[in-house]
Tab-separated table of C-alpha atoms in Angstrom:
chain	number	residue	atom	x	y	z
P	269	UNK	CA	27.344	-35.460	-25.651
P	270	UNK	CA	24.916	-34.952	-22.770
P	271	UNK	CA	23.855	-31.406	-21.922
P	272	UNK	CA	23.237	-30.742	-18.260
P	273	UNK	CA	20.769	-27.975	-17.526
P	274	UNK	CA	20.916	-26.193	-14.219
P	275	UNK	CA	18.186	-24.188	-12.529
P	276	UNK	CA	18.240	-20.470	-13.382
P	277	UNK	CA	20.182	-18.358	-10.894
P	278	UNK	CA	18.437	-15.786	-8.777
P	279	UNK	CA	19.995	-13.053	-10.876
P	280	UNK	CA	18.534	-14.436	-14.106
P	281	UNK	CA	15.161	-14.958	-12.425
P	282	UNK	CA	15.140	-11.281	-11.338
P	283	UNK	CA	16.165	-10.206	-14.840
P	284	UNK	CA	13.309	-12.263	-16.334
P	285	UNK	CA	10.807	-10.810	-13.800
P	286	UNK	CA	11.962	-7.267	-14.606
P	287	UNK	CA	11.693	-7.970	-18.357
P	288	UNK	CA	8.160	-9.294	-17.974
P	289	UNK	CA	7.130	-6.259	-15.872
P	290	UNK	CA	8.502	-3.879	-18.530
P	291	UNK	CA	6.831	-5.862	-21.284
P	292	UNK	CA	3.486	-5.693	-19.409
P	293	UNK	CA	3.852	-1.930	-18.825
P	294	UNK	CA	4.676	-1.362	-22.520
P	295	UNK	CA	1.679	-3.439	-23.583
P	296	UNK	CA	-0.663	-1.640	-21.229
P	297	UNK	CA	0.556	1.774	-22.461
P	298	UNK	CA	-0.085	0.929	-26.097
P	299	UNK	CA	-3.384	-0.933	-25.801
P	300	UNK	CA	-6.674	0.716	-24.890
P	301	UNK	CA	-8.483	-0.273	-21.719
P	302	UNK	CA	-12.153	-0.141	-20.789
P	303	UNK	CA	-12.961	2.267	-17.940
P	304	UNK	CA	-13.408	-0.585	-15.492
P	305	UNK	CA	-10.093	-2.241	-16.438
P	306	UNK	CA	-7.957	0.661	-15.187
P	307	UNK	CA	-8.166	-0.069	-11.504
P	308	UNK	CA	-5.451	-2.394	-10.186
P	309	UNK	CA	-7.928	-3.622	-7.563
P	310	UNK	CA	-11.175	-3.397	-9.500
P	311	UNK	CA	-13.281	-5.157	-6.814
P	312	UNK	CA	-11.919	-3.136	-3.904
P	313	UNK	CA	-14.212	-0.948	-1.809
P	314	UNK	CA	-12.109	1.984	-0.621
P	315	UNK	CA	-13.234	4.585	1.892
P	316	UNK	CA	-11.256	7.230	3.729
P	317	UNK	CA	-12.287	6.967	7.342
P	318	UNK	CA	-10.237	9.659	9.022
P	319	UNK	CA	-7.530	12.200	8.338
P	320	UNK	CA	-5.352	12.389	11.484
P	321	UNK	CA	-3.023	14.853	9.719
P	322	UNK	CA	-2.479	16.290	6.291
P	323	UNK	CA	0.188	13.558	5.668
P	324	UNK	CA	-1.811	10.578	6.963
P	325	UNK	CA	-5.140	8.908	6.418
P	326	UNK	CA	-6.992	5.925	7.839
P	327	UNK	CA	-8.505	3.877	5.056
P	328	UNK	CA	-11.115	1.120	4.910
P	329	UNK	CA	-10.055	-1.331	2.205
P	330	UNK	CA	-12.018	-4.419	1.335
P	331	UNK	CA	-11.284	-6.539	-1.744
P	332	UNK	CA	-13.324	-9.764	-1.781
P	333	UNK	CA	-11.126	-12.853	-1.889
P	334	UNK	CA	-7.929	-10.774	-1.714
P	335	UNK	CA	-7.583	-8.721	1.481
P	336	UNK	CA	-9.463	-6.665	4.024
P	337	UNK	CA	-8.132	-3.840	6.169
P	338	UNK	CA	-10.713	-2.147	8.362
P	339	UNK	CA	-8.509	0.653	9.692
P	340	UNK	CA	-5.348	0.833	7.555
P	341	UNK	CA	-2.825	3.657	7.904
P	342	UNK	CA	-1.785	5.440	4.710
P	343	UNK	CA	0.993	8.053	4.324
P	344	UNK	CA	1.736	10.830	1.856
P	345	UNK	CA	4.575	10.172	-0.520
P	346	UNK	CA	5.675	10.636	-4.136
P	347	UNK	CA	4.735	8.059	-6.747
P	348	UNK	CA	7.773	6.170	-7.994
P	349	UNK	CA	5.852	4.344	-10.773
P	350	UNK	CA	2.840	4.733	-13.059
P	351	UNK	CA	-0.486	3.609	-11.668
P	352	UNK	CA	-4.150	4.268	-11.101
P	353	UNK	CA	-5.825	6.024	-8.195
P	354	UNK	CA	-7.728	3.390	-6.126
P	355	UNK	CA	-10.262	6.028	-5.037
P	356	UNK	CA	-10.934	7.985	-8.248
P	357	UNK	CA	-9.682	5.791	-11.101
P	358	UNK	CA	-7.533	8.661	-12.401
P	359	UNK	CA	-4.109	7.886	-13.813
P	360	UNK	CA	-1.051	8.403	-11.591
P	361	UNK	CA	2.321	9.349	-13.028
P	362	UNK	CA	5.804	9.185	-11.550
P	363	UNK	CA	6.366	12.216	-9.340
P	364	UNK	CA	2.683	12.731	-8.514
P	365	UNK	CA	1.801	13.312	-4.836
P	366	UNK	CA	0.009	10.212	-3.562
P	367	UNK	CA	-0.941	8.273	-0.438
P	368	UNK	CA	0.121	4.643	-0.058
P	369	UNK	CA	-0.454	2.010	2.626
P	370	UNK	CA	2.073	2.326	5.432
P	371	UNK	CA	4.786	-0.234	4.914
P	372	UNK	CA	5.319	-2.664	7.748
P	373	UNK	CA	6.292	-6.273	8.234
P	374	UNK	CA	4.636	-8.203	6.795
P	375	UNK	CA	3.970	-6.012	3.740
P	376	UNK	CA	0.271	-5.422	3.242
P	377	UNK	CA	-1.297	-7.208	0.257
P	378	UNK	CA	-2.422	-3.877	-1.194
P	379	UNK	CA	1.049	-2.305	-0.879
P	380	UNK	CA	1.009	-1.328	-4.598
P	381	UNK	CA	-2.188	0.699	-4.228
P	382	UNK	CA	-2.086	4.467	-4.432
P	383	UNK	CA	-4.581	7.305	-3.910
P	384	UNK	CA	-3.834	10.667	-5.582
P	385	UNK	CA	-3.376	13.419	-3.024
P	386	UNK	CA	-5.827	15.531	-5.083
P	387	UNK	CA	-8.495	12.828	-4.661
P	388	UNK	CA	-7.966	12.484	-0.904
P	389	UNK	CA	-10.892	13.950	1.056
P	390	UNK	CA	-9.931	17.029	3.050
P	391	UNK	CA	-12.814	17.022	5.607
P	392	UNK	CA	-15.423	14.739	7.102
P	393	UNK	CA	-18.153	15.708	4.647
P	394	UNK	CA	-16.073	14.483	1.688
P	395	UNK	CA	-15.256	11.205	3.446
P	396	UNK	CA	-18.703	9.790	2.964
P	397	UNK	CA	-18.204	9.466	-0.825
P	398	UNK	CA	-17.570	5.952	-2.127
P	399	UNK	CA	-16.664	6.071	-5.814
P	400	UNK	CA	-16.613	2.278	-6.263
P	401	UNK	CA	-20.298	1.621	-5.651
């Protein structure tokens, strides 16, 4: 008897992707990281250029070989997932106040990046600090 295999459905592909994401998150939670490993974009140079309002920021983002945004808008929001602050390297937990790249079409390549609201510079003197160099 011949067995005919069909390509996985979109539903099973999504389920597999979700499973792998959860597996990766569980692995990362239970295995120690080096300090440099924590950043989701370890090569990125991140600078806050301007604070047009308390809920917005203009960010310089340059990640060699990945993406470059010279004047990218970021907005205040609430973290919906665990992560790492791209500016300070501090852990981010669900529910934390963060800034994220403004979503538009097409979605920016650094859309998963977050900056803790507590790490966001409040004035122009603080904006000169670059914690990645």
